[in-house]
PDB file of C-alpha atoms in Angstrom:
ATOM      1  CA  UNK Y   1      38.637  50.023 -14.990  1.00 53.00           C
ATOM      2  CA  UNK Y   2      42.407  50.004 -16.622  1.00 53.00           C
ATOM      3  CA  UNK Y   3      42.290  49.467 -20.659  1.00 56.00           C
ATOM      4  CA  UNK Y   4      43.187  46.174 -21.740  1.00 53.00           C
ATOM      5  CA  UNK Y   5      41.287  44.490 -18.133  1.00 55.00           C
ATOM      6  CA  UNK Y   6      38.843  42.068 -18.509  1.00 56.00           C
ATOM      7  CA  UNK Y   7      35.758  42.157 -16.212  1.00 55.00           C
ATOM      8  CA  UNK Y   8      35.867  39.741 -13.934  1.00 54.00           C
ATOM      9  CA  UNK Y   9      33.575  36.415 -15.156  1.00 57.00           C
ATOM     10  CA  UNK Y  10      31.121  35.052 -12.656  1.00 51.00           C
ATOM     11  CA  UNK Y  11      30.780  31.728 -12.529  1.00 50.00           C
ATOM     12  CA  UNK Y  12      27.112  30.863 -14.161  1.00 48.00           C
ATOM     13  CA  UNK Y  13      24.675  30.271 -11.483  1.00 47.00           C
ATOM     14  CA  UNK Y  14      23.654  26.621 -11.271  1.00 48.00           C
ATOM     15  CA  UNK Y  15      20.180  26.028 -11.597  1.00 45.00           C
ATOM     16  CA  UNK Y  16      18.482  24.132  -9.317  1.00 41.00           C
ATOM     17  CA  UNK Y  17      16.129  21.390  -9.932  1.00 44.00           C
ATOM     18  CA  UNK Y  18      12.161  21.945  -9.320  1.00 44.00           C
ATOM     19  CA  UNK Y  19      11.277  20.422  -6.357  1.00 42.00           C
ATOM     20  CA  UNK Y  20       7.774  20.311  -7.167  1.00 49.00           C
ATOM     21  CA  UNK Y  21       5.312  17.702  -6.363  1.00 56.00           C
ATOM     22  CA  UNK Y  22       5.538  16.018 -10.174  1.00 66.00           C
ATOM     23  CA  UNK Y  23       7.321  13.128  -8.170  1.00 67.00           C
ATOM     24  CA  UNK Y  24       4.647  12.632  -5.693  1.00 73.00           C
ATOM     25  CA  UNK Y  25       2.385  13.038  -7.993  1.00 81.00           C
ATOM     26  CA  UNK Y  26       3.781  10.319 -10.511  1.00 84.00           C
ATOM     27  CA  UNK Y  27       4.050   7.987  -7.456  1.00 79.00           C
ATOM     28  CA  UNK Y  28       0.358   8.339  -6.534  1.00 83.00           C
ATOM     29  CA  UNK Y  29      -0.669   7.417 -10.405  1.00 88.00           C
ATOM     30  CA  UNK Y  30       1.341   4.423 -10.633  1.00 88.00           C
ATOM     31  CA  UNK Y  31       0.325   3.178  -7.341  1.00 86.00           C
ATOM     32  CA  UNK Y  32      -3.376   3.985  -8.488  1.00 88.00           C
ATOM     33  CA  UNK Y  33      -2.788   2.087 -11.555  1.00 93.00           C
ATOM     34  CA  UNK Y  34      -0.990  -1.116  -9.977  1.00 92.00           C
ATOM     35  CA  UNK Y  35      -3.977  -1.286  -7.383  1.00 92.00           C
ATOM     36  CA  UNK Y  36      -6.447  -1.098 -10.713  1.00 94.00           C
ATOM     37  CA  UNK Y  37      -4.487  -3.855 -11.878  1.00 95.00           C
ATOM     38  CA  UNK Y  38      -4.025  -6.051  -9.444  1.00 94.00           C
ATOM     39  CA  UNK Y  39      -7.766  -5.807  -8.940  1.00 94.00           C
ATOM     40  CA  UNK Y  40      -8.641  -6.400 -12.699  1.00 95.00           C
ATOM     41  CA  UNK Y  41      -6.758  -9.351 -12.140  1.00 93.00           C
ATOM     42  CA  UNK Y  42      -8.207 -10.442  -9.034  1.00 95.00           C
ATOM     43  CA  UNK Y  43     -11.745 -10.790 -11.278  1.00 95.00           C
ATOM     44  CA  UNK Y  44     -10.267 -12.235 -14.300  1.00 94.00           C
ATOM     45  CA  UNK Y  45      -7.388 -14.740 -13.844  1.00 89.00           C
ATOM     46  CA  UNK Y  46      -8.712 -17.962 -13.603  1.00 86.00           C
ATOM     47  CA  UNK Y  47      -8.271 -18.708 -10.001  1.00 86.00           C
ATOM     48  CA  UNK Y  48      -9.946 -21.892  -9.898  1.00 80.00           C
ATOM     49  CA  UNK Y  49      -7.341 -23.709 -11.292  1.00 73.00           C
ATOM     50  CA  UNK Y  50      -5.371 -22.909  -8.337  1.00 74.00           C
ATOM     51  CA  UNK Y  51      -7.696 -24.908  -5.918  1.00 65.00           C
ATOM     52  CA  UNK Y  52      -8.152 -28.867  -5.603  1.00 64.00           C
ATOM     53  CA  UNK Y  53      -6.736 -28.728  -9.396  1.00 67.00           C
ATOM     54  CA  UNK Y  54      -3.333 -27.658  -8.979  1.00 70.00           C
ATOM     55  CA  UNK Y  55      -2.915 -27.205  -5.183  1.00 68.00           C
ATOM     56  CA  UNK Y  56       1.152 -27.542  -5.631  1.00 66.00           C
ATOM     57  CA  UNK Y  57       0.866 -24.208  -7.164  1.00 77.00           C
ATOM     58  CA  UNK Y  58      -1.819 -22.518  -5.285  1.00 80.00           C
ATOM     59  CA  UNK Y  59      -0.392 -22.936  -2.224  1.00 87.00           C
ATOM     60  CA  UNK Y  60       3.640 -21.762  -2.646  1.00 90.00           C
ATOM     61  CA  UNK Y  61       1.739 -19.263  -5.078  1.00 91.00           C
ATOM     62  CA  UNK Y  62      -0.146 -17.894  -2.092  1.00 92.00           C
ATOM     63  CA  UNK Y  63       2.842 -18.185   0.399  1.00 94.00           C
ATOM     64  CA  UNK Y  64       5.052 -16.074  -1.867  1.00 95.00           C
ATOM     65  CA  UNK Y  65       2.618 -13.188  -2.517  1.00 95.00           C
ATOM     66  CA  UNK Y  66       2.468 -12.802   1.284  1.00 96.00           C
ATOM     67  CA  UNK Y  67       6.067 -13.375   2.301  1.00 97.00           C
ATOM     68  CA  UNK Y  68       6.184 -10.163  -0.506  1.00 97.00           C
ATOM     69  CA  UNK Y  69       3.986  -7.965   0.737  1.00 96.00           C
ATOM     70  CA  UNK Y  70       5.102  -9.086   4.489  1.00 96.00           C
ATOM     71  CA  UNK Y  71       8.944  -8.056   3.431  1.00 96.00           C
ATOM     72  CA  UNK Y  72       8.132  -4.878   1.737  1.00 94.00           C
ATOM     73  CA  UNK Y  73       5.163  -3.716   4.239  1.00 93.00           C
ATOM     74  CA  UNK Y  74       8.323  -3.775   7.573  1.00 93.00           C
ATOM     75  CA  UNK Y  75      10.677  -2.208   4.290  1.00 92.00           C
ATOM     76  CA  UNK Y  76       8.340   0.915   4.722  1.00 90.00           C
ATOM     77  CA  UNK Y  77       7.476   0.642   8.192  1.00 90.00           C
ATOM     78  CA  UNK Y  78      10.714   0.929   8.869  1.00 90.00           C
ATOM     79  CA  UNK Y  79      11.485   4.012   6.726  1.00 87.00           C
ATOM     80  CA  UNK Y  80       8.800   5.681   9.201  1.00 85.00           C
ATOM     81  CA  UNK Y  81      10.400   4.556  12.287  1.00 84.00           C
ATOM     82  CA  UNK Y  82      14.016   5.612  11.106  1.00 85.00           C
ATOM     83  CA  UNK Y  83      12.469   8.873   9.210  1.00 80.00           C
ATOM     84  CA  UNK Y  84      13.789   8.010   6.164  1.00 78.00           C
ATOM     85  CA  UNK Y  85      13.904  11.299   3.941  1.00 71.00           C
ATOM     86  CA  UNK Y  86      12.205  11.321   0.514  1.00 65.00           C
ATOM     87  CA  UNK Y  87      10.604   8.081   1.070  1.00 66.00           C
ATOM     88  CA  UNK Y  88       6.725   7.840   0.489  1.00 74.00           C
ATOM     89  CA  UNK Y  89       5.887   5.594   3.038  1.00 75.00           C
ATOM     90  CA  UNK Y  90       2.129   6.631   3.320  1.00 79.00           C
ATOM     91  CA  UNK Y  91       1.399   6.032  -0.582  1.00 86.00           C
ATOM     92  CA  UNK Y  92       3.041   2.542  -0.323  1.00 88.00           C
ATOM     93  CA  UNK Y  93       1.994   1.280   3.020  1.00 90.00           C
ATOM     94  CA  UNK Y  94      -1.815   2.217   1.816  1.00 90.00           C
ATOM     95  CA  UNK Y  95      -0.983   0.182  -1.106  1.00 93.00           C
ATOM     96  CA  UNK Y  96       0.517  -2.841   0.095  1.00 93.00           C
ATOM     97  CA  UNK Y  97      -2.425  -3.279   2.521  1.00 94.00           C
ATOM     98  CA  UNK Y  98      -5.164  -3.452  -0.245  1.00 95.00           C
ATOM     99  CA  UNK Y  99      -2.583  -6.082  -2.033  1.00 95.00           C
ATOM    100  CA  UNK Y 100      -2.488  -8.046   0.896  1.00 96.00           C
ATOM    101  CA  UNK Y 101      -6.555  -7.917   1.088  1.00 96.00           C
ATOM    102  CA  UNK Y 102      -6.617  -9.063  -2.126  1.00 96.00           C
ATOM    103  CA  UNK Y 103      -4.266 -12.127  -1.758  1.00 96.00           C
ATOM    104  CA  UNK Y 104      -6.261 -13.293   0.566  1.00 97.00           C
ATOM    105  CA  UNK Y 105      -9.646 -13.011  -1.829  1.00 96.00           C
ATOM    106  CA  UNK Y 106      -7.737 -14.975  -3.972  1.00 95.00           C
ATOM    107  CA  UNK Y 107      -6.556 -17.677  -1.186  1.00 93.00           C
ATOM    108  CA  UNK Y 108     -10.365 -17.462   0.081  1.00 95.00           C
ATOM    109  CA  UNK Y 109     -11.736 -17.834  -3.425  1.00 94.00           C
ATOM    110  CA  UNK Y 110     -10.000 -20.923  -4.705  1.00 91.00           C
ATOM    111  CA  UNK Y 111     -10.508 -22.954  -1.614  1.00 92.00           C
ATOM    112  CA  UNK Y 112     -14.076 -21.856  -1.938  1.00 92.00           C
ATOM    113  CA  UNK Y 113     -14.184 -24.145  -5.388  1.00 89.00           C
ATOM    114  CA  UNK Y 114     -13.668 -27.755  -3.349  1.00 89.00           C
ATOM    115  CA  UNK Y 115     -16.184 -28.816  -1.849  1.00 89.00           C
ATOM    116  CA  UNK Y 116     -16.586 -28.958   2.453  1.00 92.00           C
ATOM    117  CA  UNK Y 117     -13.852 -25.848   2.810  1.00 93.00           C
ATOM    118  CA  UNK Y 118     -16.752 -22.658   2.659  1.00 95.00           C
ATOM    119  CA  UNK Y 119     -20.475 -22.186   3.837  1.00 95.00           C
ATOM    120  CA  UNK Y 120     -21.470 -19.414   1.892  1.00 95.00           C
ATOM    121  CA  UNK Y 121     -18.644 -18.377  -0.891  1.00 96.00           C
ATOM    122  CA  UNK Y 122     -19.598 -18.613  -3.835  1.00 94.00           C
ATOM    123  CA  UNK Y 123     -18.370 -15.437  -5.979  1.00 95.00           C
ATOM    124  CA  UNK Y 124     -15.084 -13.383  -5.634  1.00 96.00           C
ATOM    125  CA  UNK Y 125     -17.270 -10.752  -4.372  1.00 97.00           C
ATOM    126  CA  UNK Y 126     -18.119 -13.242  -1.620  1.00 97.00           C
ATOM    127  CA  UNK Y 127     -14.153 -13.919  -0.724  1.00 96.00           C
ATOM    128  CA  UNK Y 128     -13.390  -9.907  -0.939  1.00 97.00           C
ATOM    129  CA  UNK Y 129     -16.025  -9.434   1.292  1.00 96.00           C
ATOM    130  CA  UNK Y 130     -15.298 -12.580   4.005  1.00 97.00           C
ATOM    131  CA  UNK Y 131     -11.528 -10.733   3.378  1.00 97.00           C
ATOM    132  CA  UNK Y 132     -12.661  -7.333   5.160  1.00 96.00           C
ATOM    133  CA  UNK Y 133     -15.041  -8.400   7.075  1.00 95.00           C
ATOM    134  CA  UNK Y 134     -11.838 -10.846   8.644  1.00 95.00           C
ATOM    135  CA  UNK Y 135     -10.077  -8.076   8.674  1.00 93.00           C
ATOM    136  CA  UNK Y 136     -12.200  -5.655  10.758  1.00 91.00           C
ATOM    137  CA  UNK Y 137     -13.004  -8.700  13.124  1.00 87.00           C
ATOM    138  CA  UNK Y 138     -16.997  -8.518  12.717  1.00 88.00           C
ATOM    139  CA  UNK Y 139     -17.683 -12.088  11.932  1.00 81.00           C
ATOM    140  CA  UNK Y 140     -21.272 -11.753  10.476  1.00 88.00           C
ATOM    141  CA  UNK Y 141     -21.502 -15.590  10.125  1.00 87.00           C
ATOM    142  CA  UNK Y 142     -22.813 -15.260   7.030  1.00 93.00           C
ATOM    143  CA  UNK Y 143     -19.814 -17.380   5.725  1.00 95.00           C
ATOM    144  CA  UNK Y 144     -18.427 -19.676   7.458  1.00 94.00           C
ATOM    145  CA  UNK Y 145     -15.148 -21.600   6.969  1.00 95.00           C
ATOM    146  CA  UNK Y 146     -16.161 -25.319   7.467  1.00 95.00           C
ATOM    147  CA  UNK Y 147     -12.785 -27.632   5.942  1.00 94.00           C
ATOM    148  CA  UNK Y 148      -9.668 -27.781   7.758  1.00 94.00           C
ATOM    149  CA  UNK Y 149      -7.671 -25.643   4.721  1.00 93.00           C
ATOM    150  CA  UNK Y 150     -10.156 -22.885   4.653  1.00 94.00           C
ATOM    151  CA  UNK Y 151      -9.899 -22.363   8.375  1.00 96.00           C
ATOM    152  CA  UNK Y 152      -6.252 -22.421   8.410  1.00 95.00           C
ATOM    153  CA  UNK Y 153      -5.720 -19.633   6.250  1.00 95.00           C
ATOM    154  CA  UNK Y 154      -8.517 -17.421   7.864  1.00 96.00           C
ATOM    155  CA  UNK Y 155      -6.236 -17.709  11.399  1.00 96.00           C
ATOM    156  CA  UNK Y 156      -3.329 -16.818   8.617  1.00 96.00           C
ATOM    157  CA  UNK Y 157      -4.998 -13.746   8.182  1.00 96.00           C
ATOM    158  CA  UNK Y 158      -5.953 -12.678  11.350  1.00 96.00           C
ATOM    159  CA  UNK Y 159      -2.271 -13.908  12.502  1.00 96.00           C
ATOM    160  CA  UNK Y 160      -1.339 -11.700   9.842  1.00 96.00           C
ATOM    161  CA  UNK Y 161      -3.069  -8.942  10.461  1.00 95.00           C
ATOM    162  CA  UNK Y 162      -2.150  -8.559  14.157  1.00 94.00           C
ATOM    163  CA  UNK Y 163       1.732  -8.635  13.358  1.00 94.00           C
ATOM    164  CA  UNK Y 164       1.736  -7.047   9.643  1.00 94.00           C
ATOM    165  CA  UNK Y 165      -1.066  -4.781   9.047  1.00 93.00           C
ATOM    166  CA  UNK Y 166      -0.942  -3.608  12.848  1.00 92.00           C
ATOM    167  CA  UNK Y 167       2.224  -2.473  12.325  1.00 91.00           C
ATOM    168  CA  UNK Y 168       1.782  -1.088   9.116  1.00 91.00           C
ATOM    169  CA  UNK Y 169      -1.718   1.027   9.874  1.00 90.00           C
ATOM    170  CA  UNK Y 170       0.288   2.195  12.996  1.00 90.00           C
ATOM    171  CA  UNK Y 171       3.324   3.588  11.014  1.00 88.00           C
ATOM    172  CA  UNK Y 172       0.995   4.920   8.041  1.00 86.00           C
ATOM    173  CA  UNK Y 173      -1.099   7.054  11.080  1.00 88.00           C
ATOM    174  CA  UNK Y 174       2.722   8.496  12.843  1.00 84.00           C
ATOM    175  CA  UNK Y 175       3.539   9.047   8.990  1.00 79.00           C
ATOM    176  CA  UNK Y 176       0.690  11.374   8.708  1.00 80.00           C
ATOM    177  CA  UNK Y 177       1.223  12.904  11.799  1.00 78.00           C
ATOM    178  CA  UNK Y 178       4.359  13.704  10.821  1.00 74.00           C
ATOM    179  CA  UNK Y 179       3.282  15.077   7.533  1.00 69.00           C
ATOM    180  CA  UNK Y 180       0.603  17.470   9.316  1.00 75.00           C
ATOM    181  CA  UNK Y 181       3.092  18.693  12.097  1.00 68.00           C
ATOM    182  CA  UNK Y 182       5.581  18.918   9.565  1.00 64.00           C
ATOM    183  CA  UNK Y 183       3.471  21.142   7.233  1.00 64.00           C
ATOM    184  CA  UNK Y 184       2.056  23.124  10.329  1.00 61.00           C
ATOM    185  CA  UNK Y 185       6.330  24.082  11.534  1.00 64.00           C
ATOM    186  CA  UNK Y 186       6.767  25.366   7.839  1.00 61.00           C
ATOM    187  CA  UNK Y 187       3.822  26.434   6.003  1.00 62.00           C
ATOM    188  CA  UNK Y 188       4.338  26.858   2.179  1.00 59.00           C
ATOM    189  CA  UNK Y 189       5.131  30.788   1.599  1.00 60.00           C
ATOM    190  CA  UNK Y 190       2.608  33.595   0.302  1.00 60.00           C
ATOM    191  CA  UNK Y 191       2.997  33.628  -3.754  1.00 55.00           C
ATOM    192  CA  UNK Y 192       4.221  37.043  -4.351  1.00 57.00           C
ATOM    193  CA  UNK Y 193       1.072  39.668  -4.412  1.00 58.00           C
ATOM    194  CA  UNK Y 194      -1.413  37.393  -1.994  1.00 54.00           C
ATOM    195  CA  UNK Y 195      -2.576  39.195   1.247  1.00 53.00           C
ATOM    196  CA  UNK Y 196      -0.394  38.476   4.393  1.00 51.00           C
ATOM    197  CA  UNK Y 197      -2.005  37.718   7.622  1.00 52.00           C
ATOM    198  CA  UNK Y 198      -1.698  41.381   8.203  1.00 51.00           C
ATOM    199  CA  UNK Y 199      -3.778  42.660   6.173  1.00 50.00           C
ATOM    200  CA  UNK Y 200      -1.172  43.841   3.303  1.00 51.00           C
ATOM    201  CA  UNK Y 201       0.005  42.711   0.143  1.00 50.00           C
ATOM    202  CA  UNK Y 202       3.260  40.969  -0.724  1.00 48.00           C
ATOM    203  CA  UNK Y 203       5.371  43.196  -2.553  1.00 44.00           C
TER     204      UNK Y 203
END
């Protein structure tokens, strides 16, 4: 190299970022801890009040919470359809269902307090359980809505379930079809040193 020349600067490499699973991760605590909380809440606000009490709360109340969960359940439904990248359809779908489940407790659960709407509700146990057992279409007849109120929002639900939670199960199972086939096209690599199928060591 000639005296006086300069060796020739390489631009600094850019680093990356780690595409790990902490984001994942962090999205499966915080959904873990909204569901914990929206359950807490589900046994401790005083739903009561929103029965025979206040019923021009209850009811746009109740409306609301499923008009949200409606709007943001075809949000992620339609990520999975279009194949949205980075979106985490499976975490929020599974999500959104339980909150729906547990709107309806609520719904189920302050009716439940005037009198003539429910044979057989009593606790909020009672209304999570009518909920699933809605939901899954068994119809023990163990409780049985009896007032006009309490048996228009159990066709809600199952009217809701067909067109919302259909849909939404449905797109959660292609999402984790996707996931698998996805993860069977490209497994993860050996870590350097691990055996390969052949019987010898990464080097």
């Amino acid at each position: 190299m000639p005296e006086g020349s300069e060796p020739p600067q390489h631009p600094a490499r850019r680093r990356e970022p780690h595409a790990g699973p902490a984001g994942p991760r962090r999205l499966r605590i915080g959904a873990g801890a909204l569901l914990v909380a929206a359950g807490t809440a589900y046994f401790l606000l005083p739903l009561e009040g929103l029965g025979a009490d206040r019923p021009w709360l209850g009811w746009p109340l109740f409306v609301i919470c499923l008009a949200l969960v409606a709007a943001l359940l075809l949000r992620q439904v339609r990520d999975v359809v279009l194949e949205t990248p980075q979106a985490r359809s499976g975490i929020m779908i599974s999500l959104l269902m339980c909150l729906a489940v547990l709107v309806f407790s609520s719904g189920y659960y302050a009716l439940a307090r005037q009198p003539g709407q429910f044979t057989g509700l009593h606790t909020r146990v009672d209304a999570l359980y009518f909920t699933v057992v809605t939901l899954a279409t068994v119809g023990y007849g163990d409780i049985t809505p009896r007032g006009q109120e309490a048996r228009l929002v159990t066709v809600t639900q199952v009217v809701y379930t067909f067109v919302f939670l259909t849909a939404a199960a449905t797109a959660l199972t292609r999402r984790l079809h996707s996931v698998v086939a996805g993860r069977d096209r490209h497994p993860p690599p050996n870590p350097p040193g691990s055996s390969t199928p052949g019987g010898r060591s990464g080097s």
